[in-house]
Amino acid sequence: MESNRRTAINTAIFSAIANALLAVVKGIAGVFGNSYALIADAIESTTDVFASLLVLFGLKYSTRPADENHPYGHGKAEPLITFIVVGILVISATVIAYESIQHILTPHKVPEKFTLIVLAVIVILKEIFYRFVSKKSDKTKSTSLKADAWHHRSDAITSLLAFIGISIAIYMGEGYETADDWAALLASGFIVYNAFLIFRPALGEIMDEHVYDDMIVEIRKVAESVQGVQGTEKCFVRKAGMSFLVDLHLTVKGEISVKKGHEIAHEVKNSIQNEMPEIADVLIHIEPEE
């Protein structure tokens, strides 16, 4: 778990630095290249910097050990941070949409050709960043890191749309000057859609939604391999940050002693946590076999 924690935190730091550098590049290119689509892209990257910093804070806080006031740990802080990140995305999309409409209604010059090179490089980099951060989020089981990964994918999409819009404006000539503004407006819709994709799993985590069938199958398999276990009944899994909490009902022979049942429960718990280190705790209820 400590290894996952370090991986997640280092990835969040990487995202914050990458977003900050790209926001500067986009902003400069947008201003000198006369492209609001690039400026809108820079706005989103700037919000992504704050989002990445929030993710970093959430990861550090959510991995704090359990204490007297938080016996189940602080893991639920992570999806709460994700909700804030989603809010930032929606606000940035609203700003971009509003400014895009204003630019569409106001005549302006066609963007410079060099902005296409900048955007092409950004699209490639952002897709690479998405795949890197997404892989780390899958490894660490981090909801907020997955949200950060989707930020990179969202940025890649908006940059691609900006590339298309600017290309139309440059090569179609007079009458198509607002094409990149329309691209920015369309990109704001994609940002909102991606915000929903980020929001949905975080909501499921807060609500302890049942979405861990594969893990439950593995838990039952490990439990039933322990000597003395006759079978398993109820098995519930809930996520808390980068770890999981399990409630499991075991059946044992009815004639064994309470002490023996207690020993079997401990052995099952140890076996499950050894096989699946992402599981922070297992609460076991013993029932006699009928």
Short mmCIF file of C-alpha atoms in Angstrom, two decimals, residues 88-248:
data_model
loop_
_atom_site.label_atom_id
_atom_site.label_comp_id
_atom_site.label_asym_id
_atom_site.label_seq_id
_atom_site.Cartn_x
_atom_site.Cartn_y
_atom_site.Cartn_z
CA ILE A 88 -13.71 22.99 -11.56
CA LEU A 89 -14.08 21.27 -14.93
CA VAL A 90 -17.72 22.36 -15.29
CA ILE A 91 -16.86 25.96 -14.36
CA SER A 92 -13.98 26.08 -16.87
CA ALA A 93 -16.26 24.62 -19.57
CA THR A 94 -18.85 27.30 -18.84
CA VAL A 95 -16.24 30.09 -19.10
CA ILE A 96 -14.90 28.66 -22.36
CA ALA A 97 -18.42 28.37 -23.84
CA TYR A 98 -19.30 31.94 -22.88
CA GLU A 99 -16.07 33.41 -24.26
CA SER A 100 -16.39 31.33 -27.44
CA ILE A 101 -19.84 32.78 -28.12
CA GLN A 102 -18.52 36.28 -27.53
CA HIS A 103 -15.70 35.70 -30.03
CA ILE A 104 -18.09 34.21 -32.59
CA LEU A 105 -20.15 37.40 -32.42
CA THR A 106 -17.06 39.62 -32.72
CA PRO A 107 -15.12 39.79 -36.04
CA HIS A 108 -11.42 38.95 -35.68
CA LYS A 109 -8.36 37.83 -37.62
CA VAL A 110 -7.60 34.29 -38.76
CA PRO A 111 -5.22 32.39 -36.43
CA GLU A 112 -1.56 32.05 -37.40
CA LYS A 113 -0.37 28.82 -39.05
CA PHE A 114 2.25 28.06 -36.40
CA THR A 115 -0.55 27.42 -33.89
CA LEU A 116 -1.27 24.17 -35.75
CA ILE A 117 2.23 22.86 -34.96
CA VAL A 118 1.81 23.77 -31.30
CA LEU A 119 -1.56 22.00 -31.14
CA ALA A 120 -0.32 18.87 -32.93
CA VAL A 121 2.49 18.49 -30.38
CA ILE A 122 0.07 19.12 -27.49
CA VAL A 123 -2.42 16.49 -28.71
CA ILE A 124 0.34 13.85 -28.86
CA LEU A 125 1.78 14.79 -25.45
CA LYS A 126 -1.62 14.89 -23.76
CA GLU A 127 -2.60 11.47 -25.06
CA ILE A 128 0.73 10.09 -23.78
CA PHE A 129 0.10 11.75 -20.40
CA TYR A 130 -3.43 10.27 -20.30
CA ARG A 131 -2.17 6.74 -20.90
CA PHE A 132 0.62 7.13 -18.33
CA VAL A 133 -1.59 8.53 -15.55
CA SER A 134 -4.45 6.13 -16.36
CA LYS A 135 -2.08 3.17 -16.04
CA LYS A 136 -0.91 4.45 -12.65
CA SER A 137 -4.51 4.98 -11.50
CA ASP A 138 -5.39 1.38 -12.43
CA LYS A 139 -2.35 0.16 -10.53
CA THR A 140 -3.10 2.18 -7.38
CA LYS A 141 -6.95 1.93 -7.57
CA SER A 142 -7.10 5.71 -7.15
CA THR A 143 -10.37 7.40 -8.15
CA SER A 144 -8.93 10.91 -8.07
CA LEU A 145 -5.91 9.86 -10.13
CA LYS A 146 -8.30 8.41 -12.70
CA ALA A 147 -10.01 11.83 -12.75
CA ASP A 148 -6.62 13.43 -13.34
CA ALA A 149 -6.00 11.03 -16.23
CA TRP A 150 -9.31 12.04 -17.81
CA HIS A 151 -8.20 15.65 -17.54
CA HIS A 152 -5.35 14.82 -19.89
CA ARG A 153 -7.68 12.99 -22.30
CA SER A 154 -10.11 15.94 -22.16
CA ASP A 155 -7.24 18.29 -22.95
CA ALA A 156 -6.17 16.11 -25.89
CA ILE A 157 -9.72 16.22 -27.29
CA THR A 158 -10.07 19.99 -26.92
CA SER A 159 -6.65 20.51 -28.52
CA LEU A 160 -7.62 18.23 -31.41
CA LEU A 161 -10.85 20.18 -31.94
CA ALA A 162 -8.89 23.42 -31.82
CA PHE A 163 -6.51 21.99 -34.44
CA ILE A 164 -9.46 21.17 -36.72
CA GLY A 165 -11.09 24.57 -36.14
CA ILE A 166 -7.91 26.52 -36.84
CA SER A 167 -7.20 24.42 -39.94
CA ILE A 168 -10.64 25.29 -41.31
CA ALA A 169 -10.17 28.97 -40.49
CA ILE A 170 -6.74 29.12 -42.18
CA TYR A 171 -7.34 27.05 -45.29
CA MET A 172 -10.99 27.90 -46.01
CA GLY A 173 -10.21 31.60 -45.85
CA GLU A 174 -12.64 34.50 -45.60
CA GLY A 175 -15.91 33.76 -43.85
CA TYR A 176 -14.41 30.97 -41.72
CA GLU A 177 -12.55 33.15 -39.21
CA THR A 178 -14.74 31.93 -36.33
CA ALA A 179 -14.11 28.21 -36.98
CA ASP A 180 -11.66 27.92 -34.09
CA ASP A 181 -14.17 29.65 -31.80
CA TRP A 182 -16.79 27.08 -32.76
CA ALA A 183 -14.19 24.42 -32.01
CA ALA A 184 -13.68 25.88 -28.54
CA LEU A 185 -17.45 25.90 -28.00
CA LEU A 186 -17.69 22.25 -29.02
CA ALA A 187 -14.73 21.45 -26.77
CA SER A 188 -16.60 22.88 -23.76
CA GLY A 189 -19.30 20.26 -24.36
CA PHE A 190 -16.68 17.51 -24.36
CA ILE A 191 -15.28 18.85 -21.10
CA VAL A 192 -18.71 18.62 -19.43
CA TYR A 193 -19.16 15.08 -20.75
CA ASN A 194 -15.76 14.04 -19.39
CA ALA A 195 -16.68 15.66 -16.08
CA PHE A 196 -19.66 13.29 -15.88
CA LEU A 197 -17.42 10.29 -16.65
CA ILE A 198 -15.21 11.34 -13.72
CA PHE A 199 -18.14 12.08 -11.41
CA ARG A 200 -20.00 8.78 -11.87
CA PRO A 201 -17.43 6.33 -10.34
CA ALA A 202 -16.65 8.76 -7.50
CA LEU A 203 -20.36 8.90 -6.65
CA GLY A 204 -20.49 5.10 -6.69
CA GLU A 205 -17.57 5.00 -4.26
CA ILE A 206 -19.26 7.41 -1.85
CA MET A 207 -22.50 5.41 -2.05
CA ASP A 208 -20.68 2.06 -1.58
CA GLU A 209 -22.07 0.86 -4.90
CA HIS A 210 -21.71 -2.87 -5.68
CA VAL A 211 -19.24 -2.96 -8.59
CA TYR A 212 -16.60 -5.44 -7.38
CA ASP A 213 -17.87 -8.82 -8.60
CA ASP A 214 -14.45 -10.02 -9.77
CA MET A 215 -12.87 -9.14 -6.44
CA ILE A 216 -15.64 -10.96 -4.55
CA VAL A 217 -15.03 -14.10 -6.61
CA GLU A 218 -11.33 -13.95 -5.70
CA ILE A 219 -12.11 -13.33 -2.01
CA ARG A 220 -14.42 -16.37 -1.87
CA LYS A 221 -11.82 -18.52 -3.61
CA VAL A 222 -9.10 -17.57 -1.12
CA ALA A 223 -11.41 -17.96 1.90
CA GLU A 224 -12.67 -21.39 0.85
CA SER A 225 -9.10 -22.64 0.41
CA VAL A 226 -8.47 -22.25 4.16
CA GLN A 227 -8.79 -25.48 6.12
CA GLY A 228 -11.93 -25.55 8.27
CA VAL A 229 -13.99 -23.26 6.04
CA GLN A 230 -17.05 -25.07 4.70
CA GLY A 231 -18.20 -22.22 2.49
CA THR A 232 -18.92 -18.51 2.20
CA GLU A 233 -22.22 -16.65 2.28
CA LYS A 234 -22.54 -12.87 2.23
CA CYS A 235 -19.57 -10.93 0.88
CA PHE A 236 -19.64 -7.14 0.59
CA VAL A 237 -16.82 -4.91 -0.66
CA ARG A 238 -16.55 -1.13 -0.38
CA LYS A 239 -13.79 1.17 -1.50
CA ALA A 240 -12.06 3.71 0.72
CA GLY A 241 -9.43 5.71 -1.15
CA MET A 242 -6.91 3.31 -2.67
CA SER A 243 -7.89 0.40 -0.40
CA PHE A 244 -10.92 -1.81 0.16
CA LEU A 245 -12.93 -2.96 3.18
CA VAL A 246 -14.59 -6.39 3.17
CA ASP A 247 -17.50 -7.90 5.15
CA LEU A 248 -17.53 -11.69 4.83
#
